[in-house]
Amino acid sequence: MIDAHAHLTDARLVDEVEAVVARAEAAGVRRILTCGDDIASSRAALQLAQAHPALRVAVGVHPHRAASLDAAALAALRELAADSRVVAIGEIGIDHSGRSAAPDVQEQAFLAQLDLADELGLPVVVHVREAGPKVRALLAARRLRAQLHCYSEGPDEIAAWVELGFVISFAGTVTFKANGALRAAAAAVPAGRILIETDAPYLAPQPHRGRRSEPAFIGATYAAVAAARGITVSALEAEVDRSAALLFGPRW
């Protein structure tokens, strides 16, 4: 299995990364994408990947920290992205939940990092919260290779995201009993355009809900999405493998 989005540099995981990675491997996870949310965490994520062959990295500045993206930060991202373990620019995006930077600051940071990804020929890992129409409007004129991290809309929006070039990624929330619309969305994603993630340490799936999440828990999310799509878990694993290889390319 692949965990297509985690934050192993988070304080809740970083002090026991050796054990976290070992538990993931024992659970059948062969690749984990660990994502930065600022320069320090992006640099730390790359250091982890240098020590753990199962890890790949996305480097970027999250919308919560968009105000920190200046010329020096962009230069640092460009330098980090030269490493072959870096497969994407991310986690970047737009968050209108009220917890992030000012909307205009978020938009500037998002567009600047999209331009950087274009320059470097890398895909992007995109965070969208309560901002789907806004993000789709911003991206309408771009050709993208992108992961839509932790999908949170319903089935009706899937086609619009896929048309923009997104691969749709589902986290532990798809396993929650009340999230039937999210499972319907998972069923609507075309083959070869789906990823599965934990977003560890957040959003632990059932039956681990309420605990700190980690990549070893991802099997429950694979099982829920496979059931929603009417396929076996092994067939879903193969779909996710193809999606990741096409999105992240030879560095994956």
Short mmCIF file of C-alpha atoms in Angstrom, two decimals:
data_model
loop_
_atom_site.label_atom_id
_atom_site.label_comp_id
_atom_site.label_asym_id
_atom_site.label_seq_id
_atom_site.Cartn_x
_atom_site.Cartn_y
_atom_site.Cartn_z
CA MET A 1 0.00 0.00 0.00
CA ILE A 2 0.90 3.67 -0.42
CA ASP A 3 0.20 6.44 2.07
CA ALA A 4 0.00 9.39 -0.30
CA HIS A 5 0.01 12.15 2.34
CA ALA A 6 1.33 12.31 5.88
CA HIS A 7 3.20 14.74 8.13
CA LEU A 8 5.93 12.72 9.80
CA THR A 9 7.69 15.88 10.97
CA ASP A 10 4.71 16.78 13.16
CA ALA A 11 5.60 16.94 16.86
CA ARG A 12 3.20 14.07 17.56
CA LEU A 13 5.17 11.72 15.31
CA VAL A 14 8.70 12.97 14.80
CA ASP A 15 10.14 11.72 18.08
CA GLU A 16 9.24 8.13 17.18
CA VAL A 17 9.60 8.14 13.42
CA GLU A 18 11.68 4.95 13.46
CA ALA A 19 8.85 3.06 15.13
CA VAL A 20 6.15 4.73 13.03
CA VAL A 21 7.88 3.75 9.79
CA ALA A 22 8.53 0.22 11.07
CA ARG A 23 4.85 -0.22 12.00
CA ALA A 24 3.81 1.06 8.58
CA GLU A 25 6.11 -1.38 6.80
CA ALA A 26 4.81 -4.22 8.97
CA ALA A 27 1.26 -3.24 7.96
CA GLY A 28 2.15 -3.46 4.26
CA VAL A 29 2.88 0.20 3.50
CA ARG A 30 5.78 0.42 1.05
CA ARG A 31 5.79 4.16 0.31
CA ILE A 32 4.85 7.26 2.36
CA LEU A 33 4.71 10.82 1.05
CA THR A 34 5.59 13.14 3.92
CA CYS A 35 4.65 16.76 3.27
CA GLY A 36 6.11 20.01 4.50
CA ASP A 37 4.01 22.96 5.57
CA ASP A 38 6.80 25.55 5.82
CA ILE A 39 10.52 25.74 5.09
CA ALA A 40 11.62 24.18 8.38
CA SER A 41 9.27 21.20 8.12
CA SER A 42 10.09 20.74 4.42
CA ARG A 43 13.79 20.60 5.26
CA ALA A 44 13.12 18.20 8.14
CA ALA A 45 10.99 15.97 5.90
CA LEU A 46 13.85 15.68 3.43
CA GLN A 47 16.22 14.75 6.23
CA LEU A 48 13.83 11.97 7.27
CA ALA A 49 13.66 10.68 3.70
CA GLN A 50 17.44 10.58 3.50
CA ALA A 51 17.37 8.15 6.42
CA HIS A 52 14.31 6.10 5.38
CA PRO A 53 14.13 4.67 1.84
CA ALA A 54 10.34 4.21 2.06
CA LEU A 55 9.77 7.97 2.26
CA ARG A 56 9.27 10.55 -0.46
CA VAL A 57 8.78 14.27 0.16
CA ALA A 58 6.66 17.24 -0.89
CA VAL A 59 8.13 20.65 0.02
CA GLY A 60 5.99 23.75 0.33
CA VAL A 61 4.29 26.42 2.41
CA HIS A 62 0.78 25.62 3.66
CA PRO A 63 -1.96 28.28 3.43
CA HIS A 64 -1.92 28.56 7.23
CA ARG A 65 1.66 29.87 6.89
CA ALA A 66 1.29 31.70 3.59
CA ALA A 67 2.58 34.97 5.06
CA SER A 68 6.01 33.34 5.46
CA LEU A 69 6.43 32.77 1.71
CA ASP A 70 8.88 35.40 0.47
CA ALA A 71 11.72 35.38 -2.06
CA ALA A 72 14.05 33.63 0.37
CA ALA A 73 11.46 30.93 1.07
CA LEU A 74 10.91 30.33 -2.64
CA ALA A 75 14.67 30.04 -3.12
CA ALA A 76 14.84 27.52 -0.28
CA LEU A 77 12.04 25.44 -1.83
CA ARG A 78 13.82 25.50 -5.18
CA GLU A 79 17.02 24.26 -3.53
CA LEU A 80 15.24 21.50 -1.57
CA ALA A 81 13.37 20.35 -4.66
CA ALA A 82 16.64 19.56 -6.42
CA ASP A 83 16.90 16.42 -4.28
CA SER A 84 15.60 13.31 -6.06
CA ARG A 85 13.51 12.33 -3.03
CA VAL A 86 11.33 15.42 -3.51
CA VAL A 87 8.45 14.44 -5.79
CA ALA A 88 6.11 17.46 -5.47
CA ILE A 89 5.59 21.01 -4.27
CA GLY A 90 3.18 20.96 -1.35
CA GLU A 91 1.27 21.20 0.79
CA ILE A 92 -0.02 24.38 -0.81
CA GLY A 93 -3.50 25.75 -1.44
CA ILE A 94 -6.41 27.85 -0.24
CA ASP A 95 -8.24 27.53 3.10
CA HIS A 96 -11.34 29.64 3.81
CA SER A 97 -12.15 27.97 7.12
CA GLY A 98 -10.96 31.04 9.05
CA ARG A 99 -7.80 29.42 10.44
CA SER A 100 -5.40 30.52 7.71
CA ALA A 101 -3.66 33.65 6.49
CA ALA A 102 -5.62 36.46 4.86
CA PRO A 103 -7.24 35.35 1.58
CA ASP A 104 -5.13 37.62 -0.64
CA VAL A 105 -1.93 36.43 1.05
CA GLN A 106 -2.96 32.79 0.56
CA GLU A 107 -3.70 33.39 -3.10
CA GLN A 108 -0.33 35.04 -3.72
CA ALA A 109 1.53 32.21 -2.01
CA PHE A 110 -0.48 29.56 -3.85
CA LEU A 111 0.12 31.07 -7.28
CA ALA A 112 3.82 31.64 -6.60
CA GLN A 113 4.28 28.00 -5.65
CA LEU A 114 2.29 26.81 -8.66
CA ASP A 115 4.69 28.84 -10.80
CA LEU A 116 7.64 27.24 -9.03
CA ALA A 117 6.24 23.77 -9.67
CA ASP A 118 5.81 24.64 -13.35
CA GLU A 119 9.40 25.88 -13.48
CA LEU A 120 10.71 22.67 -11.91
CA GLY A 121 8.42 20.27 -13.77
CA LEU A 122 6.96 18.92 -10.54
CA PRO A 123 3.37 18.15 -9.56
CA VAL A 124 1.66 19.91 -6.66
CA VAL A 125 -0.10 18.70 -3.51
CA VAL A 126 -3.11 20.95 -2.94
CA HIS A 127 -5.04 21.74 0.25
CA VAL A 128 -8.61 23.02 -0.29
CA ARG A 129 -10.96 23.87 2.57
CA GLU A 130 -14.29 25.59 1.94
CA ALA A 131 -12.75 27.05 -1.21
CA GLY A 132 -13.45 24.61 -4.02
CA PRO A 133 -15.07 27.09 -6.46
CA LYS A 134 -12.34 29.66 -5.75
CA VAL A 135 -9.51 27.19 -6.39
CA ARG A 136 -11.14 25.84 -9.54
CA ALA A 137 -11.48 29.40 -10.86
CA LEU A 138 -7.83 30.17 -10.09
CA LEU A 139 -6.69 27.04 -11.91
CA ALA A 140 -9.00 27.16 -14.93
CA ALA A 141 -6.27 28.46 -17.27
CA ARG A 142 -3.52 26.12 -16.03
CA ARG A 143 -2.50 22.63 -17.01
CA LEU A 144 -1.83 20.74 -13.80
CA ARG A 145 -0.41 17.55 -12.38
CA ALA A 146 -1.87 17.70 -8.90
CA GLN A 147 -3.03 15.76 -5.88
CA LEU A 148 -6.22 17.06 -4.27
CA HIS A 149 -5.34 16.18 -0.70
CA CYS A 150 -8.00 14.93 1.74
CA TYR A 151 -10.98 15.33 -0.57
CA SER A 152 -13.90 16.88 1.28
CA GLU A 153 -16.59 17.67 -1.32
CA GLY A 154 -19.20 15.35 -2.78
CA PRO A 155 -19.51 13.28 -5.95
CA ASP A 156 -20.85 16.16 -8.05
CA GLU A 157 -17.52 18.03 -7.99
CA ILE A 158 -15.30 15.10 -8.96
CA ALA A 159 -15.55 15.63 -12.72
CA ALA A 160 -14.52 19.29 -12.47
CA TRP A 161 -11.41 18.45 -10.45
CA VAL A 162 -10.43 15.60 -12.76
CA GLU A 163 -10.85 17.87 -15.80
CA LEU A 164 -8.36 20.29 -14.21
CA GLY A 165 -5.77 17.52 -13.95
CA PHE A 166 -6.21 16.44 -10.34
CA VAL A 167 -5.76 13.02 -8.80
CA ILE A 168 -8.24 12.75 -5.94
CA SER A 169 -6.94 11.64 -2.54
CA PHE A 170 -9.10 10.23 0.26
CA ALA A 171 -8.19 10.20 3.96
CA GLY A 172 -9.66 8.48 7.01
CA THR A 173 -12.78 10.66 6.92
CA VAL A 174 -14.14 8.43 4.14
CA THR A 175 -14.50 5.63 6.72
CA PHE A 176 -16.77 7.64 9.07
CA LYS A 177 -20.33 6.36 9.14
CA ALA A 178 -21.91 9.76 8.42
CA ASN A 179 -19.79 10.39 5.32
CA GLY A 180 -21.85 8.58 2.70
CA ALA A 181 -21.41 11.45 0.24
CA LEU A 182 -17.64 11.10 0.53
CA ARG A 183 -17.85 7.38 -0.22
CA ALA A 184 -20.06 8.21 -3.23
CA ALA A 185 -17.33 10.62 -4.34
CA ALA A 186 -14.72 7.87 -4.00
CA ALA A 187 -16.90 5.64 -6.17
CA ALA A 188 -17.09 8.37 -8.85
CA VAL A 189 -13.35 8.89 -9.35
CA PRO A 190 -12.10 7.49 -12.68
CA ALA A 191 -9.63 4.63 -12.59
CA GLY A 192 -6.05 5.83 -12.40
CA ARG A 193 -7.01 9.11 -10.74
CA ILE A 194 -7.31 8.05 -7.08
CA LEU A 195 -4.96 8.09 -4.10
CA ILE A 196 -5.33 7.01 -0.47
CA GLU A 197 -3.73 8.86 2.45
CA THR A 198 -3.75 9.12 6.22
CA ASP A 199 -2.90 12.83 6.68
CA ALA A 200 -1.17 11.50 9.81
CA PRO A 201 -1.22 12.54 12.61
CA TYR A 202 -4.72 13.80 11.72
CA LEU A 203 -7.98 12.07 10.76
CA ALA A 204 -7.46 8.53 11.98
CA PRO A 205 -9.89 6.15 10.27
CA GLN A 206 -12.36 3.86 11.95
CA PRO A 207 -11.66 1.88 14.13
CA HIS A 208 -8.85 4.19 15.29
CA ARG A 209 -10.94 7.38 15.29
CA GLY A 210 -9.98 9.73 18.11
CA ARG A 211 -6.37 8.49 18.24
CA ARG A 212 -3.29 10.07 16.77
CA SER A 213 -3.17 8.76 13.23
CA GLU A 214 -0.17 7.10 11.59
CA PRO A 215 0.51 5.38 8.25
CA ALA A 216 0.05 1.89 9.71
CA PHE A 217 -3.70 2.65 10.02
CA ILE A 218 -4.23 3.16 6.28
CA GLY A 219 -5.58 -0.32 5.58
CA ALA A 220 -8.98 0.70 6.97
CA THR A 221 -9.23 3.53 4.44
CA TYR A 222 -8.26 1.23 1.57
CA ALA A 223 -10.97 -1.19 2.67
CA ALA A 224 -13.67 1.51 2.81
CA VAL A 225 -12.79 2.96 -0.58
CA ALA A 226 -12.52 -0.47 -2.20
CA ALA A 227 -15.99 -1.33 -0.89
CA ALA A 228 -17.38 1.97 -2.21
CA ARG A 229 -15.89 1.25 -5.65
CA GLY A 230 -17.05 -2.37 -5.65
CA ILE A 231 -13.56 -3.80 -6.10
CA THR A 232 -11.11 -5.77 -3.99
CA VAL A 233 -8.52 -4.09 -1.81
CA SER A 234 -5.76 -5.56 -3.97
CA ALA A 235 -7.37 -4.07 -7.08
CA LEU A 236 -7.53 -0.69 -5.35
CA GLU A 237 -3.89 -0.98 -4.34
CA ALA A 238 -3.01 -1.50 -8.01
CA GLU A 239 -5.10 1.54 -9.03
CA VAL A 240 -3.40 3.69 -6.42
CA ASP A 241 0.03 2.45 -7.52
CA ARG A 242 -0.72 3.50 -11.11
CA SER A 243 -2.10 6.86 -10.02
CA ALA A 244 0.95 7.65 -7.90
CA ALA A 245 3.41 6.59 -10.60
CA LEU A 246 1.70 8.76 -13.21
CA LEU A 247 1.39 11.76 -10.90
CA PHE A 248 4.76 11.78 -9.17
CA GLY A 249 6.85 10.39 -12.00
CA PRO A 250 10.26 8.72 -11.99
CA ARG A 251 11.31 10.14 -8.60
CA TRP A 252 8.50 8.18 -6.93
#
